[in-house]
Short mmCIF file of C-alpha atoms and ligand atoms in Angstrom, two decimals:
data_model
loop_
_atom_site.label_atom_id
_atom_site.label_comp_id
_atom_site.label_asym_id
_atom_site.label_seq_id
_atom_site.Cartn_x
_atom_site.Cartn_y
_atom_site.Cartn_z
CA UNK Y 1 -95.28 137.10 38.78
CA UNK Y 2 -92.05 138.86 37.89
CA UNK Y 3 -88.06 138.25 38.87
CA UNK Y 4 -88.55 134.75 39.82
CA UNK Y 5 -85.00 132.91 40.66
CA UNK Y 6 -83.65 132.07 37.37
CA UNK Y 7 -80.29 131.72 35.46
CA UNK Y 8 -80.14 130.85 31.94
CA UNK Y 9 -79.19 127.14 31.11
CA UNK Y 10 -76.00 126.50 30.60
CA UNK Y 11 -74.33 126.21 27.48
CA UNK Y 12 -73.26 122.86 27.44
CA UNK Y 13 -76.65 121.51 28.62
CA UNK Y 14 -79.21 120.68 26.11
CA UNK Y 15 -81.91 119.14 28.76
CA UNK Y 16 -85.32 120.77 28.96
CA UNK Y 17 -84.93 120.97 32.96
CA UNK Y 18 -81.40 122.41 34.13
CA UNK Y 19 -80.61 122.86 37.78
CA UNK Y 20 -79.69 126.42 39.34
CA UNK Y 21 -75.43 125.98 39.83
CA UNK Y 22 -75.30 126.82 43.62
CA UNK Y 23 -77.82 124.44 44.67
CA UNK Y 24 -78.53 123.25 47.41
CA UNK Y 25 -80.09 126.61 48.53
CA UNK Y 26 -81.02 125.34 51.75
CA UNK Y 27 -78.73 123.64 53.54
CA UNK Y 28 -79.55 120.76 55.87
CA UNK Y 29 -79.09 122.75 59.16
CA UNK Y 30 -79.80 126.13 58.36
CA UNK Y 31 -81.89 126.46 61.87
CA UNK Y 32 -80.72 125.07 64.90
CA UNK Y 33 -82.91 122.76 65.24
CA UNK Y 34 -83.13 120.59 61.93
CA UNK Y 35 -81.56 118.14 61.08
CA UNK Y 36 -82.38 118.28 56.89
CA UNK Y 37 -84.70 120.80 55.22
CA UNK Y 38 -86.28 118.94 52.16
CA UNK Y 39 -89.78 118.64 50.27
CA UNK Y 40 -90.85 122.54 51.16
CA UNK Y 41 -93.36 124.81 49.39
CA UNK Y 42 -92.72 128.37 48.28
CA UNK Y 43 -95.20 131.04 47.03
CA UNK Y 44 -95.01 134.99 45.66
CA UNK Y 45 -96.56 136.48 48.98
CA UNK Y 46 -96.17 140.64 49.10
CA UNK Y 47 -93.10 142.08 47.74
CA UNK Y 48 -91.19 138.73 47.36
CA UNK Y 49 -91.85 135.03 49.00
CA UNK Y 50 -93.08 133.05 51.95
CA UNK Y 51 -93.24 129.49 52.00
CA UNK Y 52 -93.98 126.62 54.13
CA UNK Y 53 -90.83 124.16 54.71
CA UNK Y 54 -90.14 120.49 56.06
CA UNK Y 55 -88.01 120.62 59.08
CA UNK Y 56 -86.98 117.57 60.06
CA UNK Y 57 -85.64 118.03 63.80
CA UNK Y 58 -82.84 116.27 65.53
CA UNK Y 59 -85.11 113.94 66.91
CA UNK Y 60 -85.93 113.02 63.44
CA UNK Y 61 -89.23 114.52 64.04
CA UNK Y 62 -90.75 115.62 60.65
CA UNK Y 63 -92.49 119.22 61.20
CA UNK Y 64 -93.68 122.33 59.23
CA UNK Y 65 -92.03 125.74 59.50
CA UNK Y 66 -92.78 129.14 58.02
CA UNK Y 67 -90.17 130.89 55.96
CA UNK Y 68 -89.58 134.24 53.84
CA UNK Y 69 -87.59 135.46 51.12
CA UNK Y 70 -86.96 138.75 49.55
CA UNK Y 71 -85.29 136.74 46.02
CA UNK Y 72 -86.88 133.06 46.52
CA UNK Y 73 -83.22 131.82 47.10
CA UNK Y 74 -81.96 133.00 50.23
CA UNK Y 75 -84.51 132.44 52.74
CA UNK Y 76 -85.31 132.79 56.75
CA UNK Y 77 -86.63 129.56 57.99
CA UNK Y 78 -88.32 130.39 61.63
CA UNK Y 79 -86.98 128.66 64.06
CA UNK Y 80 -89.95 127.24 65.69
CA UNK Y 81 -92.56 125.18 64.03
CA UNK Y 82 -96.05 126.38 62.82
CA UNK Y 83 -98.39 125.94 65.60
CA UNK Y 84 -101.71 125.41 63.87
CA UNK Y 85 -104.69 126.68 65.31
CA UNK Y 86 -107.45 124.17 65.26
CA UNK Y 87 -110.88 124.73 63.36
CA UNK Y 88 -111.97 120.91 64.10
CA UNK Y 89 -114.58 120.04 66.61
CA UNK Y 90 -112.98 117.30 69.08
CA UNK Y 91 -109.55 117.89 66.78
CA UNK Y 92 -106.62 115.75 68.73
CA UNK Y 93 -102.89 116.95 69.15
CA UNK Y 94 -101.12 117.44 65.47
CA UNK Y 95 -98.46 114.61 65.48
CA UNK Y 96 -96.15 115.05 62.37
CA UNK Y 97 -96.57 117.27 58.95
CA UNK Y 98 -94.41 116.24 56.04
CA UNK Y 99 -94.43 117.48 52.10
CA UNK Y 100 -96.55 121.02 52.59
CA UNK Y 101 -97.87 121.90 49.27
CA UNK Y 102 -98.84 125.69 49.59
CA UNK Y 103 -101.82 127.29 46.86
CA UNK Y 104 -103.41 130.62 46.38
CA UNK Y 105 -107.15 129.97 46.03
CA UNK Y 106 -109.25 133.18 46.09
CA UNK Y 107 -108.07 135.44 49.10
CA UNK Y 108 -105.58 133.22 51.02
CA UNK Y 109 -102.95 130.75 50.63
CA UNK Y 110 -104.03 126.99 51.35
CA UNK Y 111 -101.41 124.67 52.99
CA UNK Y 112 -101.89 120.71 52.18
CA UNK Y 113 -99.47 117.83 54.11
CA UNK Y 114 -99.16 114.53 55.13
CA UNK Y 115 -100.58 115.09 58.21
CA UNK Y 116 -100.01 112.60 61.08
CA UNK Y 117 -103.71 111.23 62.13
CA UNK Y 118 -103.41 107.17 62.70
CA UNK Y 119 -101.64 106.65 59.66
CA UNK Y 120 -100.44 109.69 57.03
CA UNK Y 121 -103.06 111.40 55.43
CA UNK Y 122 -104.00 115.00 53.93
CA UNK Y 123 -104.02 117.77 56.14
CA UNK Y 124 -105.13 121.54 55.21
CA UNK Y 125 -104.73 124.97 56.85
CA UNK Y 126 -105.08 128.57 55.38
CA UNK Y 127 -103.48 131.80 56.22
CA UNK Y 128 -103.38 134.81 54.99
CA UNK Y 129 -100.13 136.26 56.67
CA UNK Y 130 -98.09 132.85 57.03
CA UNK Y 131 -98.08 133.52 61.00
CA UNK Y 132 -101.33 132.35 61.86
CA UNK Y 133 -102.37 129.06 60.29
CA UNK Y 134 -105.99 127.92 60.83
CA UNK Y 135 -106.20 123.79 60.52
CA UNK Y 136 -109.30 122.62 59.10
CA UNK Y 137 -110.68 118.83 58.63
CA UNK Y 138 -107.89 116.51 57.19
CA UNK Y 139 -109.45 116.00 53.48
CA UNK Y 140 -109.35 112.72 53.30
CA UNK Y 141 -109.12 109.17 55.41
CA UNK Y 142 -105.74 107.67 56.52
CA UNK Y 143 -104.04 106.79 54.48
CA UNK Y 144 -102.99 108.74 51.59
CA UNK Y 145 -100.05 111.40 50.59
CA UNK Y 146 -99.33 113.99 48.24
CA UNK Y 147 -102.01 115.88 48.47
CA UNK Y 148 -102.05 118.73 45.84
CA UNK Y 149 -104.63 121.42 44.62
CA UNK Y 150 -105.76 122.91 41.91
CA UNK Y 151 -105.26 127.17 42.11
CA UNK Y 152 -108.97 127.61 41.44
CA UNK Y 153 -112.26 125.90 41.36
CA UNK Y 154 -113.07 123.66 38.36
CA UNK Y 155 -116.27 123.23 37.05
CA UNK Y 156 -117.61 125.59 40.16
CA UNK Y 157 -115.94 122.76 42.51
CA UNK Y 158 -112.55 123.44 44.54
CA UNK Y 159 -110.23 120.11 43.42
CA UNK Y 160 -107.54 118.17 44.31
CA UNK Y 161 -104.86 115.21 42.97
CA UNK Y 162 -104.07 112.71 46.31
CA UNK Y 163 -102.39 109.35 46.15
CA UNK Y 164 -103.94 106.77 48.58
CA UNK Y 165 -101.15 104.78 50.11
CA UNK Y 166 -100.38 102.48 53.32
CA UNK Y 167 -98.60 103.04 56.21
CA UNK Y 168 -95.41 102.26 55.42
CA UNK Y 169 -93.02 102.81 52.24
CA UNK Y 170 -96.14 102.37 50.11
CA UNK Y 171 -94.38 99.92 47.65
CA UNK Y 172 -97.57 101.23 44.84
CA UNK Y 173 -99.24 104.42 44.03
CA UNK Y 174 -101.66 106.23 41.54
CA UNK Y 175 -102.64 109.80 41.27
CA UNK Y 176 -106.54 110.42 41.71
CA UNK Y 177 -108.72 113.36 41.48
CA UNK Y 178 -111.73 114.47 43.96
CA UNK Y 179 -113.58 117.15 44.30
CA UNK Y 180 -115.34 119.58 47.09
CA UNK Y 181 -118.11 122.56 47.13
CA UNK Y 182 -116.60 123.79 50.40
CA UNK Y 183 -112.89 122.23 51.09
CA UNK Y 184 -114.22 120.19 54.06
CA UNK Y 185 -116.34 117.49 51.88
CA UNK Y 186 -114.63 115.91 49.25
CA UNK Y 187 -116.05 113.14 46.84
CA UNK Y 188 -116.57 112.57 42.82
CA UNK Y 189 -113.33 110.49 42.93
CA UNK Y 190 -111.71 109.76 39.46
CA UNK Y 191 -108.52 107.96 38.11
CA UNK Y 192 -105.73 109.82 36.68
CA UNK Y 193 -102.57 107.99 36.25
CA UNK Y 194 -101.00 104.72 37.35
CA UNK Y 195 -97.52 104.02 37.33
CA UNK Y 196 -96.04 103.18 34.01
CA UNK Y 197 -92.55 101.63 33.19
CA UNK Y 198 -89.15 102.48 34.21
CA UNK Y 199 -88.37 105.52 36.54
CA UNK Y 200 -91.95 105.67 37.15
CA UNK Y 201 -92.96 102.00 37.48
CA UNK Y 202 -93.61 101.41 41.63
CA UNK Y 203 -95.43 104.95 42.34
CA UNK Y 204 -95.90 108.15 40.88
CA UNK Y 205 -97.43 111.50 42.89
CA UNK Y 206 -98.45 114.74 42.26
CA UNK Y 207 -95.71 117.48 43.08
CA UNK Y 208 -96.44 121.19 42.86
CA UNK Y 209 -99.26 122.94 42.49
CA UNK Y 210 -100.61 122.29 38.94
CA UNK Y 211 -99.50 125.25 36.57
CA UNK Y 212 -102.08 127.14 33.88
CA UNK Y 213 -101.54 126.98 30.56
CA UNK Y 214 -103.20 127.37 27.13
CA UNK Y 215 -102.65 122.95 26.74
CA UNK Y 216 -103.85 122.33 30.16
CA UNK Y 217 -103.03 122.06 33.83
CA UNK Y 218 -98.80 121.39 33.53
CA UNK Y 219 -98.20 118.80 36.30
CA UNK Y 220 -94.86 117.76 37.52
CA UNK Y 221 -95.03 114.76 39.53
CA UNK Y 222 -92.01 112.18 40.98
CA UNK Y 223 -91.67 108.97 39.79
CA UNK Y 224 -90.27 105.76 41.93
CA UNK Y 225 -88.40 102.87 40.81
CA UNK Y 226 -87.48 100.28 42.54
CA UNK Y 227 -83.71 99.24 42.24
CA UNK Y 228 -81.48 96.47 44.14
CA UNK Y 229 -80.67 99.79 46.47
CA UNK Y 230 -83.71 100.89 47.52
CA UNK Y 231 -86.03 103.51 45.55
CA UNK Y 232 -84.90 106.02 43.15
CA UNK Y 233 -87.16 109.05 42.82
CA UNK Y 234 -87.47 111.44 39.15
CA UNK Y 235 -89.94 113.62 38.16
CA UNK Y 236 -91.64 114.26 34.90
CA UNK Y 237 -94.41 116.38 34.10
CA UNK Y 238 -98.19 115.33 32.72
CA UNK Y 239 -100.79 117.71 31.05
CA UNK Y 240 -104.42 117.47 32.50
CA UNK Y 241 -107.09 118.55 30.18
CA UNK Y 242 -108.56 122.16 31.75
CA UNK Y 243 -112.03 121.31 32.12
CA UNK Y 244 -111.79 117.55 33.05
CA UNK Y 245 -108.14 117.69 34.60
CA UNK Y 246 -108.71 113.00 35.17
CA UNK Y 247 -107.78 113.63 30.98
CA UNK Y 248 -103.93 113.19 30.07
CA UNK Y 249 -103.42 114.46 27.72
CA UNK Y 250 -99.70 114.17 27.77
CA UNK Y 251 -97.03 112.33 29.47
CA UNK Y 252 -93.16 112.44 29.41
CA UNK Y 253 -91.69 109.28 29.07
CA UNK Y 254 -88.36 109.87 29.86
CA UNK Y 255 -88.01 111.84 33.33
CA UNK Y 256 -86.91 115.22 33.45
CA UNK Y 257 -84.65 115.05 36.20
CA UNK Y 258 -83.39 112.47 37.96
CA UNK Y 259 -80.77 112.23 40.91
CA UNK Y 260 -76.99 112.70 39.51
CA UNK Y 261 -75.79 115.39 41.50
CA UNK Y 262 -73.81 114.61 44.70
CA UNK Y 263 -76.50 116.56 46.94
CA UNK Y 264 -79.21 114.50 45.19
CA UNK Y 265 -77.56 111.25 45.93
CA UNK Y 266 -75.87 111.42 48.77
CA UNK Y 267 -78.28 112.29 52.29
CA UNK Y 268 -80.40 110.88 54.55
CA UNK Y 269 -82.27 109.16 51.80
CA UNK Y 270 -79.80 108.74 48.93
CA UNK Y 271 -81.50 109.49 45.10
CA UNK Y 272 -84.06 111.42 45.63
CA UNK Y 273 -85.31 114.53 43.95
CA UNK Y 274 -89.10 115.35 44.90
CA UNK Y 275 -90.80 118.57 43.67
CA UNK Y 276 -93.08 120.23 45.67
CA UNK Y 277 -92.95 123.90 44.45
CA UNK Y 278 -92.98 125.52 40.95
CA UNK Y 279 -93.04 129.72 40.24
CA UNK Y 280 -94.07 130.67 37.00
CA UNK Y 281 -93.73 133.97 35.10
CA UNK Y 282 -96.63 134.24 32.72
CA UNK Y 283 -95.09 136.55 30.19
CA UNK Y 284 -91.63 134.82 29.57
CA UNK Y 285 -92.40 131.87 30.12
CA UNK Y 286 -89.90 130.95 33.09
CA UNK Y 287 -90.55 128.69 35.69
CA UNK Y 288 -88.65 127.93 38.49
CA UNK Y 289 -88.96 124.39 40.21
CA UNK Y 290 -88.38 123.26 43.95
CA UNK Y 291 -87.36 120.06 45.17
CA UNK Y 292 -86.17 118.15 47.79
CA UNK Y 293 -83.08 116.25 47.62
CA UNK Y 294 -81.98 113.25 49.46
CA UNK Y 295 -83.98 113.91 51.92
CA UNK Y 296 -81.87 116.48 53.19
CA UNK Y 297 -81.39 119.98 51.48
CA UNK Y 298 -83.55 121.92 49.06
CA UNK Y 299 -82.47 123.09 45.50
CA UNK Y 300 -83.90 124.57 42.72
CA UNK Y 301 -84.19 123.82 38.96
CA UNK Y 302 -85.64 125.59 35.98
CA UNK Y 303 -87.33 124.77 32.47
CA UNK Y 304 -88.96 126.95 29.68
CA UNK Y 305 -92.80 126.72 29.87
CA UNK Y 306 -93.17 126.23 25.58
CA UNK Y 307 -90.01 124.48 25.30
CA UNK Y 308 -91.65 121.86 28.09
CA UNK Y 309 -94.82 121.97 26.51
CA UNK Y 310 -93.03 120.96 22.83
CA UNK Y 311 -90.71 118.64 24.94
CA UNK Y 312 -93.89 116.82 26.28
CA UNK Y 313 -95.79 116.59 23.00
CA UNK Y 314 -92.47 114.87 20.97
CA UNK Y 315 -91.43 112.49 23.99
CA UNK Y 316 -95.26 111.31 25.47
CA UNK Y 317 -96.73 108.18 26.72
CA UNK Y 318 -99.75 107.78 28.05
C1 BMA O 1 -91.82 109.49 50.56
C2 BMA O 1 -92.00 110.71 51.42
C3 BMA O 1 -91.07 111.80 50.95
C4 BMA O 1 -89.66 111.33 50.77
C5 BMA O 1 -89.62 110.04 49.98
C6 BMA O 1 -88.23 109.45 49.93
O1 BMA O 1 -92.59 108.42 51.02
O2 BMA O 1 -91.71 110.40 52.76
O3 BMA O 1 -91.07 112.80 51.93
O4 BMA O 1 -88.93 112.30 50.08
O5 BMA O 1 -90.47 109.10 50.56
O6 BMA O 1 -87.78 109.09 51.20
#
């Protein structure tokens, strides 16, 4: 991956994790029919992007819409929401999609949500063209969130990080592993992380779509606390051992970015940044994060892969 969005961190910053200085880059009604666009999914697809974005409609319906970008900044959102054409035996209507997570795996590009099927839970679609998408089983019973997987199988097994929750505001949350031979049956269940202390200490889930590196699988995930306002979401990042990716082997104890900003505090849901979306060019190093904020606009924040990885090793808790 080459000429991801980037732009250099700014002098008088010294944070690992610097935002890009004309966020938001999507704007809450940048289609006609949404009321915020938040919590989307972007991916290299031909000569520049496509991604999969949350469209919250004036209804306050929460929905999934396809997008593409020529830079991964500027992007057109399609107006209408992804139809998804069902691969389930006696499937029922789709009712909601929130938080797409979108992952190259083999020959096509995998879309995981919090799909709407009595209660949230994980919903998955491919496509290979992001205008058809092809639902398959949900992965997993109600209720859980955050599905994310893994870019490739592990251990010969396709794998994913979920975090089982309730129906509601799910006041508790860990991040567990499971794996499948086929994407349809999923099993071999194992404990990652719980919630630990401070801007993590109520819930913590997996965000994007775990990175590569020499040290590991580099996960950014969000952290909740609960203040006397209401929850406050950060994210950090973890490292999950290669081979056995229920290891940690590190853990950032302070967050890496929290919500300051006036666009990350002030919206629909005030203080919250939620990642859900990371680029990464091998050869320098660069990565480019997504994330929601407030519930209401998208922007866009970057880091240095080895200056992360040294970041995590000096400042980790397990
Ligand atoms: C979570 C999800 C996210 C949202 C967050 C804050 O439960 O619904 O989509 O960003 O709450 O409202």
């Amino acid at each position: 991956m080459k000429n991801i969005p980037w732009e250099p961190r700014p002098v008088d910053c010294e944070d690992v994790v610097w935002r890009y200085s004309k966020n938001p880059i999507i704007h809450r009604n940048e289609i006609k029919r949404s009321n915020s666009i938040f919590n989307s999914a972007v991916v290299p697809f031909k000569d520049g992007y496509a991604g999969v974005f949350r469209c919250d409609d004036k209804r306050r319906e929460m929905l999934l819409h396809a997008g593409f970008s020529v830079d991964g900044v500027k992007w057109n959102i399609n107006p209408e929401p992804i139809e998804f054409q069902s691969e389930v035996e006696d499937s029922e209507p789709f009712e909601y999609g929130y938080d797409p997570r979108v992952c190259f795996i083999e020959d096509r590009y995998y879309v995981t949500w919090c799909n709407g099927y009595h209660g949230p839970t994980i919903g998955i679609a491919y496509t290979f063209d992001f205008e058809t998408f092809h639902q398959m089983e949900n992965i997993f019973l109600p209720y859980n969130r955050n599905g994310v997987l893994f870019p490739r199988k592990i251990n010969g097994k396709y794998a994913i990080l979920s975090r089982p929750s309730d129906t509601g505001h799910t006041a508790f949350g860990d991040i567990f592993y499971s794996e499948s031979p086929d994407l349809i049956h999923w099993g071999r269940h194992r404990h990652v992380m719980a919630p630990r202390g401070w801007w993590q200490s109520t819930k913590i889930g997996a965000g994007p779509v775990p990175i590569e590196t020499k040290e590991g699988w580099l996960l950014f995930y969000h952290g909740v606390l609960t203040s006397c306002n209401g929850y406050v979401y950060s994210f950090g990042a973890a490292m999950l051992d290669l081979n056995e990716p229920w290891k940690v082997k590190y853990r950032t104890e302070p967050y890496l970015l929290s919500p300051q900003t006036l666009y990350e505090c002030v919206g629909d849901v005030p203080n919250v940044v939620f990642p859900c979306a990371a680029l990464h060019e091998e050869e320098s190093g660069r990565i480019a994060i997504y994330y929601g904020c407030a519930d209401t606009v998208t922007g866009v924040c970057f880091t240095m892969r080895d200056e992360l990885i040294d970041f995590m090793k000096k400042n980790s808790k397990l």
